[in-house]
Amino acid sequence: MPEYEFLTAENVADHIRSVPALAERIDADRLVSVDEVGDGNLNLVFLLRDADDRRLCLKQALPYVRMVGEGWPMTPERARFEVTSLRAHGALAPGLTPEVYDYDGTRYIIGLEDLSDHRVWRGALNDGLRHDGAAAAVGRYVAAVAFGTSTFAVEREDLARRLADSVNPQLCTITEDLVFTEPCVDAGRNSTIPANEPDAAELAADEEFVTAMGRAKWLFMTHAEALIHGDLHTGSVMVRGADGVADSVKMFDSEFAFYGPVAFDLGAICANFVIAAARAYALGEDERAEWVLSLPAQTWQAFEEEFRRRWPERLDPRVWREPFLEELLTRWQQEMWLFAAAKMSRRIVGAAKTTDIETLPEALREGAARGVLQHARHAVRTYLEDSSPEAFAAGAQEILTRTRTSETTLAAG
Ligand code: SR1
Ligand code: MG
């Protein structure tokens, strides 16, 4: 395990003093608050404020998976993948990622723009808040990255260098195991509440689903299309806004970035919209659930519009002609469903779950979890017939309203 000093409330000031790019942003001698707020599965995150209300975020990668501890070692080098992707993505999608002020590659510490006036989107959705415009911002971001880091925009040799620099096998293995394999084949890390055990067993016994997950895993492992975010769920998006409208949206936490399939990011966010809708339906907030289910189409439309807008700039229009653009968009729309199915199932039965479902009362959680799993199985059966995001959402609405449970349905047996 690599040896380096971990950040603590006591030593953050020393780190700031040692890095001029940080020392000019916040006064290490007049810190008035130092809060460790990391609520993800992997890292330490400190939010700092000085006496003049200047703020800074410091994020440090630990040499293991935080949610488990030292028993699950994990390369802290992931911080470098995060910095490289944040910088590349920020240049292509200005304003849609936090600014990186510094990277200390010996202690794996990233100095980042403070976003404490934003909220993690998952938490905001859980609290019933709307941030109109956020889903479209995600779509624009994915398109900017899909085009701008790909062979369509990057010269051949530069692309090869970037690709080599972004090979991220340990983090990709986590995804391959947790997202594609383990929902189908339990490696001892899966769990559900007892009422959902039959649902998990049916999922694992569903040959069509398992075959589709094999296809999705192969796509993930072989299609080096662009420097994707790699973990674009609603916990990787920060939102700020008032009166239901987002005025700032930031994609962060891209330590899983690598050259992978563009539709993986689209599928990840859409899966998490379904999970948020499952929560809303479970709570009887049907109008809000329908708004949440309008988000996949908003993300897709913004993605498609932005990608089409950039297409005239492609490097080799001699062979990358208009019919190929149509082919690409159709293929990505289909793959989006496959990846969404993987992401939906892993968050219900796998090792890393979501607060959307986990914080529901158990009686409501049963039906919400069942609905998400059933939608995953439905998606892999229907995605080639109609791969529109509207059909994806319509399937979710039908299934989630049919499977939801309440105290009364359970009492009635
Ligand atoms: C061991 S890490 C578990 C999960 O947390 C991250 O958010 C990724 O989704 C990963 O699969
Ligand atoms: Mg994360």
Coordinates of C-alpha atoms and ligand atoms in Angstrom, one line a residue:
M1 CA 0.0 0.0 0.0
P2 CA 1.5 3.4 -0.9
E3 CA 2.8 5.5 2.0
Y4 CA 1.8 9.1 2.1
E5 CA 0.3 11.5 4.7
F6 CA -3.4 11.7 4.7
L7 CA -5.2 15.0 5.1
T8 CA -6.6 15.8 8.5
A9 CA -8.3 18.9 9.9
E10 CA -4.9 19.6 11.7
N11 CA -2.6 19.4 8.6
V12 CA -4.8 21.0 5.8
A13 CA -3.3 24.4 6.6
D14 CA 0.3 23.1 6.1
H15 CA -0.7 21.8 2.7
I16 CA -2.2 25.1 1.6
R17 CA 0.9 27.0 2.8
S18 CA 3.1 24.7 0.7
V19 CA 1.3 25.3 -2.6
P20 CA 1.3 28.9 -3.9
A21 CA -1.7 28.2 -6.2
L22 CA -3.7 27.4 -3.1
A23 CA -2.2 29.9 -0.7
E24 CA -3.3 32.8 -3.0
R25 CA -6.9 31.6 -2.8
I26 CA -7.4 31.1 0.9
D27 CA -5.5 32.3 4.1
A28 CA -4.2 29.2 5.8
D29 CA -3.4 31.2 8.9
R30 CA -7.0 32.4 9.3
L31 CA -9.1 29.3 8.6
V32 CA -12.5 29.5 10.4
S33 CA -13.9 26.2 9.3
V34 CA -12.5 22.9 8.1
D35 CA -15.1 20.2 7.4
E36 CA -14.6 16.7 6.1
V37 CA -17.7 16.1 4.0
G38 CA -16.8 13.2 1.8
D39 CA -19.9 11.2 1.4
G40 CA -18.9 9.1 -1.6
N41 CA -17.5 5.6 -1.6
L42 CA -13.8 6.4 -2.1
N43 CA -12.2 9.7 -1.0
L44 CA -11.6 12.3 1.6
V45 CA -13.1 15.7 0.9
F46 CA -12.4 18.8 2.9
L47 CA -14.2 22.1 2.6
L48 CA -12.3 25.1 4.0
R49 CA -13.3 28.7 4.7
D50 CA -11.1 31.6 5.9
A51 CA -12.0 34.7 7.9
D52 CA -12.7 36.6 4.7
D53 CA -15.1 33.9 3.6
R54 CA -12.8 32.7 0.9
R55 CA -13.3 29.0 0.2
L56 CA -11.5 26.0 -1.1
C57 CA -12.1 22.3 -1.6
L58 CA -9.3 19.7 -1.1
K59 CA -9.9 16.2 -2.2
Q60 CA -7.6 13.3 -1.4
A61 CA -7.6 9.8 -2.9
L62 CA -6.9 7.1 -0.2
P63 CA -5.0 3.9 -1.2
Y64 CA -8.2 1.9 -0.5
V65 CA -12.0 2.1 -1.0
R66 CA -13.3 4.3 1.8
M67 CA -16.6 2.6 2.1
V68 CA -15.0 -0.8 2.9
G69 CA -11.6 0.2 4.4
E70 CA -8.0 -1.1 3.9
G71 CA -9.3 -4.6 3.0
W72 CA -10.2 -3.3 -0.5
P73 CA -6.9 -1.6 -1.8
M74 CA -7.4 0.9 -4.6
T75 CA -4.8 2.9 -6.4
P76 CA -4.8 6.6 -5.3
E77 CA -3.5 7.3 -8.9
R78 CA -7.2 7.7 -9.6
A79 CA -6.8 11.3 -8.5
R80 CA -4.6 11.9 -11.6
F81 CA -7.4 10.4 -13.9
E82 CA -9.8 12.8 -12.2
V83 CA -7.6 15.9 -12.7
T84 CA -6.7 15.0 -16.3
S85 CA -10.4 14.5 -17.2
L86 CA -11.6 17.5 -15.3
R87 CA -9.1 19.7 -17.1
A88 CA -9.9 18.2 -20.5
H89 CA -13.7 18.3 -19.9
G90 CA -13.6 21.8 -18.5
A91 CA -11.8 23.1 -21.6
L92 CA -14.5 21.6 -23.8
A93 CA -17.5 22.4 -21.6
P94 CA -16.7 25.7 -19.9
G95 CA -18.5 26.3 -16.7
L96 CA -19.7 22.7 -16.5
T97 CA -16.9 21.3 -14.3
P98 CA -15.3 22.7 -11.1
E99 CA -12.0 24.6 -11.7
V100 CA -8.8 22.7 -10.7
Y101 CA -6.3 24.9 -8.9
D102 CA -3.6 22.3 -8.1
Y103 CA -2.8 18.7 -8.2
D104 CA -0.2 17.2 -5.7
G105 CA 0.7 13.9 -7.3
T106 CA 2.8 12.7 -4.3
R107 CA -0.1 12.9 -1.8
Y108 CA -2.9 12.6 -4.4
I109 CA -4.6 15.8 -3.4
I110 CA -6.6 17.9 -5.7
G111 CA -7.2 21.6 -4.9
L112 CA -10.6 22.4 -6.4
E113 CA -13.1 25.2 -6.7
D114 CA -15.5 25.2 -3.7
L115 CA -19.0 24.4 -4.7
S116 CA -20.7 24.7 -1.3
D117 CA -23.3 27.0 -2.7
H118 CA -24.3 23.9 -4.9
R119 CA -26.0 20.7 -3.8
V120 CA -25.3 17.2 -4.9
W121 CA -28.2 16.6 -7.4
R122 CA -29.1 13.2 -5.8
G123 CA -29.7 14.9 -2.5
A124 CA -31.8 17.7 -4.1
L125 CA -33.9 15.1 -6.0
N126 CA -34.4 13.1 -2.7
D127 CA -35.6 16.3 -1.1
G128 CA -38.2 16.8 -3.9
L129 CA -36.4 19.8 -5.5
R130 CA -36.5 20.6 -9.2
H131 CA -33.5 22.1 -11.1
D132 CA -34.9 22.6 -14.6
G133 CA -32.1 22.8 -17.1
A134 CA -29.7 20.5 -15.3
A135 CA -30.5 17.4 -17.4
A136 CA -29.9 19.4 -20.6
A137 CA -26.6 20.7 -19.2
V138 CA -25.5 17.0 -18.5
G139 CA -26.4 16.2 -22.2
R140 CA -24.4 19.1 -23.5
Y141 CA -21.4 18.2 -21.3
V142 CA -21.5 14.5 -22.5
A143 CA -21.7 15.7 -26.2
A144 CA -18.8 18.2 -25.8
V145 CA -16.6 15.4 -24.3
A146 CA -17.8 12.8 -26.8
F147 CA -16.8 15.0 -29.7
G148 CA -13.9 17.0 -28.3
T149 CA -11.9 14.2 -26.8
S150 CA -12.5 11.7 -29.7
T151 CA -11.0 11.0 -33.1
F152 CA -13.5 13.5 -34.5
A153 CA -11.5 16.4 -32.9
V154 CA -8.1 15.1 -31.8
E155 CA -5.2 14.5 -34.2
R156 CA -4.1 10.9 -34.5
E157 CA -0.9 11.0 -32.5
D158 CA -2.2 13.2 -29.8
L159 CA -5.2 10.9 -29.5
A160 CA -2.9 7.9 -29.0
R161 CA -1.0 9.7 -26.3
R162 CA -4.1 10.8 -24.5
L163 CA -5.6 7.3 -24.7
A164 CA -2.4 5.7 -23.3
D165 CA -2.3 8.3 -20.5
S166 CA -5.9 7.5 -19.6
V167 CA -5.7 3.7 -19.3
N168 CA -7.4 3.2 -15.9
P169 CA -7.6 -0.5 -15.3
Q170 CA -8.3 -0.6 -11.6
L171 CA -11.2 1.7 -11.7
C172 CA -12.5 0.1 -14.9
T173 CA -12.3 -3.3 -13.2
I174 CA -14.5 -2.0 -10.4
T175 CA -17.1 -1.0 -13.0
E176 CA -16.8 -4.3 -14.9
D177 CA -17.3 -6.2 -11.7
L178 CA -19.9 -4.1 -9.9
V179 CA -21.9 -2.8 -12.8
F180 CA -21.9 -5.6 -15.3
T181 CA -21.0 -8.9 -13.7
E182 CA -22.2 -8.9 -10.1
P183 CA -25.9 -8.1 -10.6
C184 CA -25.9 -11.4 -12.6
V185 CA -23.4 -13.4 -10.6
D186 CA -23.1 -12.6 -6.9
A187 CA -19.5 -12.4 -5.8
G188 CA -20.5 -12.2 -2.1
R189 CA -21.1 -8.4 -2.2
N190 CA -24.7 -8.3 -3.2
S191 CA -27.6 -7.6 -0.8
T192 CA -31.3 -6.6 -0.7
I193 CA -34.0 -6.4 1.9
P194 CA -35.6 -9.9 2.3
A195 CA -38.7 -8.9 0.4
N196 CA -36.5 -8.2 -2.8
E197 CA -34.5 -11.4 -2.6
P198 CA -36.8 -13.2 -5.1
D199 CA -36.5 -10.1 -7.5
A200 CA -32.7 -10.4 -7.3
A201 CA -32.8 -14.2 -7.9
E202 CA -35.1 -13.6 -11.0
L203 CA -32.8 -11.1 -12.4
A204 CA -29.8 -13.4 -12.1
A205 CA -31.8 -16.2 -13.7
D206 CA -32.9 -14.1 -16.6
E207 CA -30.9 -15.4 -19.5
E208 CA -31.8 -12.5 -21.8
F209 CA -30.7 -10.0 -19.2
V210 CA -27.4 -11.8 -18.4
T211 CA -26.6 -12.0 -22.2
A212 CA -27.3 -8.3 -22.5
M213 CA -25.0 -7.5 -19.6
G214 CA -22.3 -9.6 -21.3
R215 CA -22.8 -7.4 -24.4
A216 CA -22.7 -4.2 -22.4
K217 CA -19.5 -5.3 -20.5
W218 CA -17.8 -6.1 -23.8
L219 CA -18.8 -2.7 -25.2
F220 CA -17.5 -1.0 -22.1
M221 CA -14.2 -2.9 -22.3
T222 CA -13.5 -2.5 -26.0
H223 CA -15.0 0.8 -27.3
A224 CA -12.5 3.5 -26.7
E225 CA -14.6 6.3 -28.2
A226 CA -13.9 9.3 -26.0
L227 CA -12.5 10.3 -22.5
I228 CA -15.8 9.6 -20.8
H229 CA -16.6 10.6 -17.2
G230 CA -17.1 7.0 -16.2
D231 CA -19.4 7.4 -13.2
L232 CA -21.9 10.0 -14.2
H233 CA -24.7 9.3 -11.7
T234 CA -26.8 12.1 -10.0
G235 CA -24.2 12.0 -7.1
S236 CA -21.6 13.2 -9.6
V237 CA -23.5 16.3 -10.5
M238 CA -23.7 19.5 -8.4
V239 CA -26.7 21.8 -9.0
R240 CA -27.5 25.4 -7.9
G241 CA -30.6 27.4 -8.6
A242 CA -33.7 29.0 -7.4
D243 CA -37.4 28.6 -8.1
G244 CA -36.9 25.2 -9.6
V245 CA -34.4 26.4 -12.2
A246 CA -30.7 25.5 -12.3
D247 CA -28.4 28.5 -12.8
S248 CA -25.2 26.4 -12.4
V249 CA -24.5 22.7 -13.0
K250 CA -21.1 21.0 -12.5
M251 CA -20.0 17.5 -13.3
F252 CA -17.4 16.4 -10.9
D253 CA -15.8 13.2 -9.4
S254 CA -14.5 11.8 -12.7
E255 CA -11.9 9.5 -11.2
F256 CA -13.4 6.6 -13.3
A257 CA -12.6 8.5 -16.5
F258 CA -11.0 6.5 -19.4
Y259 CA -11.4 6.1 -23.1
G260 CA -14.7 4.3 -23.2
P261 CA -18.1 4.2 -24.8
V262 CA -19.9 7.5 -25.0
A263 CA -23.3 5.9 -24.2
F264 CA -22.0 4.7 -20.9
D265 CA -22.3 8.2 -19.4
L266 CA -25.8 8.7 -20.9
G267 CA -27.0 5.4 -19.6
A268 CA -25.6 6.1 -16.1
I269 CA -27.4 9.4 -15.7
C270 CA -30.7 8.0 -17.2
A271 CA -30.6 5.0 -14.8
N272 CA -30.3 7.4 -11.9
F273 CA -33.3 9.4 -13.2
V274 CA -35.3 6.2 -13.1
I275 CA -34.1 5.5 -9.5
A276 CA -35.1 9.0 -8.5
A277 CA -38.5 8.5 -10.2
A278 CA -38.9 5.2 -8.3
R279 CA -38.5 7.1 -5.0
A280 CA -41.0 9.8 -6.0
Y281 CA -43.6 7.3 -7.1
A282 CA -43.0 5.3 -3.9
L283 CA -43.7 8.4 -1.9
G284 CA -46.9 9.1 -3.9
E285 CA -45.4 12.2 -5.6
D286 CA -46.6 11.3 -9.0
E287 CA -46.4 14.7 -10.6
R288 CA -42.8 15.0 -9.6
A289 CA -42.0 11.5 -10.7
E290 CA -43.3 12.4 -14.2
W291 CA -41.1 15.5 -14.2
V292 CA -38.1 13.2 -13.3
L293 CA -39.0 10.9 -16.1
S294 CA -38.9 13.8 -18.6
L295 CA -35.2 14.2 -17.8
P296 CA -33.9 11.3 -20.0
A297 CA -35.4 13.0 -23.1
Q298 CA -34.0 16.4 -22.0
T299 CA -30.5 14.9 -21.6
W300 CA -30.7 13.1 -24.9
Q301 CA -32.0 16.0 -26.9
A302 CA -29.3 18.4 -25.5
F303 CA -26.7 15.7 -26.2
E304 CA -27.9 15.2 -29.8
E305 CA -28.2 18.9 -30.5
E306 CA -24.7 19.7 -29.2
F307 CA -23.1 16.7 -31.0
R308 CA -24.8 17.8 -34.3
R309 CA -23.6 21.3 -33.7
R310 CA -20.0 20.2 -33.4
W311 CA -20.1 17.7 -36.3
P312 CA -19.2 20.1 -39.0
E313 CA -15.8 20.5 -37.2
R314 CA -14.9 16.8 -37.5
L315 CA -11.4 16.2 -38.7
D316 CA -12.1 13.9 -41.6
P317 CA -15.3 14.8 -43.4
R318 CA -14.1 12.8 -46.5
V319 CA -15.4 9.6 -44.9
W320 CA -17.3 10.7 -41.8
R321 CA -20.3 11.8 -43.8
E322 CA -23.8 12.6 -42.7
P323 CA -25.2 9.0 -42.9
F324 CA -22.5 7.9 -40.4
L325 CA -23.6 10.7 -38.0
E326 CA -27.1 9.2 -38.1
E327 CA -25.7 5.7 -37.5
L328 CA -23.7 6.9 -34.6
L329 CA -26.6 8.6 -32.9
T330 CA -28.9 5.6 -33.4
R331 CA -26.2 3.3 -32.0
W332 CA -25.6 5.5 -28.9
Q333 CA -29.3 5.8 -28.2
Q334 CA -29.6 2.0 -28.2
E335 CA -26.5 1.5 -26.1
M336 CA -27.7 4.1 -23.6
W337 CA -30.6 1.7 -22.7
L338 CA -28.2 -1.2 -22.3
F339 CA -25.9 0.7 -20.0
A340 CA -28.8 2.2 -18.1
A341 CA -30.1 -1.4 -17.5
A342 CA -26.7 -2.3 -16.0
K343 CA -26.6 0.8 -13.8
M344 CA -30.2 0.3 -12.6
S345 CA -29.6 -3.3 -11.5
R346 CA -26.3 -2.7 -9.8
R347 CA -27.7 0.1 -7.6
I348 CA -30.4 -2.2 -6.3
V349 CA -28.7 -5.6 -5.8
G350 CA -24.9 -4.7 -5.8
A351 CA -22.4 -3.4 -3.3
A352 CA -22.9 0.4 -3.7
K353 CA -26.5 1.5 -3.4
T354 CA -28.3 4.9 -3.6
T355 CA -29.9 6.9 -0.9
D356 CA -32.9 7.5 -3.2
I357 CA -34.0 3.9 -2.4
E358 CA -32.1 3.1 0.8
T359 CA -33.7 6.0 2.8
L360 CA -37.3 5.0 1.9
P361 CA -39.3 3.2 4.6
E362 CA -38.8 -0.5 4.0
A363 CA -42.4 -1.1 2.9
L364 CA -42.0 1.5 0.1
R365 CA -38.5 0.4 -0.7
E366 CA -39.7 -3.1 -1.7
G367 CA -41.8 -1.9 -4.6
A368 CA -39.4 0.8 -5.7
A369 CA -36.5 -1.6 -5.9
R370 CA -38.6 -4.2 -7.7
G371 CA -39.7 -1.6 -10.2
V372 CA -36.2 -0.5 -11.0
L373 CA -35.1 -4.2 -11.5
Q374 CA -38.1 -4.9 -13.7
H375 CA -37.4 -1.9 -15.8
A376 CA -33.8 -3.0 -16.3
R377 CA -35.1 -6.4 -17.5
H378 CA -37.7 -4.7 -19.7
A379 CA -35.1 -2.3 -21.2
V380 CA -32.8 -5.1 -22.5
R381 CA -35.8 -6.7 -24.2
T382 CA -37.2 -3.6 -25.9
Y383 CA -34.3 -1.3 -26.7
L384 CA -33.9 -2.3 -30.3
E385 CA -37.7 -1.8 -31.1
D386 CA -37.9 1.8 -30.0
S387 CA -34.8 3.2 -28.5
S388 CA -36.2 6.7 -27.9
P389 CA -35.7 8.2 -24.4
E390 CA -39.5 8.8 -24.4
A391 CA -40.1 5.0 -24.7
F392 CA -37.5 4.5 -22.0
A393 CA -39.4 6.8 -19.7
A394 CA -42.8 5.4 -20.6
G395 CA -41.6 1.9 -19.7
A396 CA -40.4 3.2 -16.4
Q397 CA -43.6 5.0 -15.6
E398 CA -45.7 1.9 -16.4
I399 CA -43.5 -0.5 -14.3
L400 CA -42.8 1.8 -11.4
T401 CA -46.5 2.7 -10.9
R402 CA -47.5 -1.0 -11.1
T403 CA -44.8 -2.3 -8.7
R404 CA -44.9 0.3 -6.0
T405 CA -45.8 -0.8 -2.5
S406 CA -47.3 0.9 0.5
E407 CA -47.8 0.0 4.1
T408 CA -51.4 -1.0 3.2
T409 CA -50.5 -3.3 0.3
L410 CA -48.1 -5.1 2.5
A411 CA -50.6 -5.3 5.4
A412 CA -53.1 -6.7 2.9
G413 CA -50.6 -9.5 2.1
Ligands
SR1_1 C1 -16.0 0.5 -4.7 S1 -16.5 1.9 -5.5 C2 -18.2 1.7 -5.7 C3 -18.9 2.6 -6.6 O1 -18.7 3.9 -6.1 C4 -18.5 4.8 -7.3 O2 -19.4 5.8 -7.2 C5 -18.7 3.9 -8.5 O3 -20.0 4.0 -9.0 C6 -18.3 2.6 -8.0 O4 -18.9 1.5 -8.7
MG2 MG -17.9 9.0 -7.2

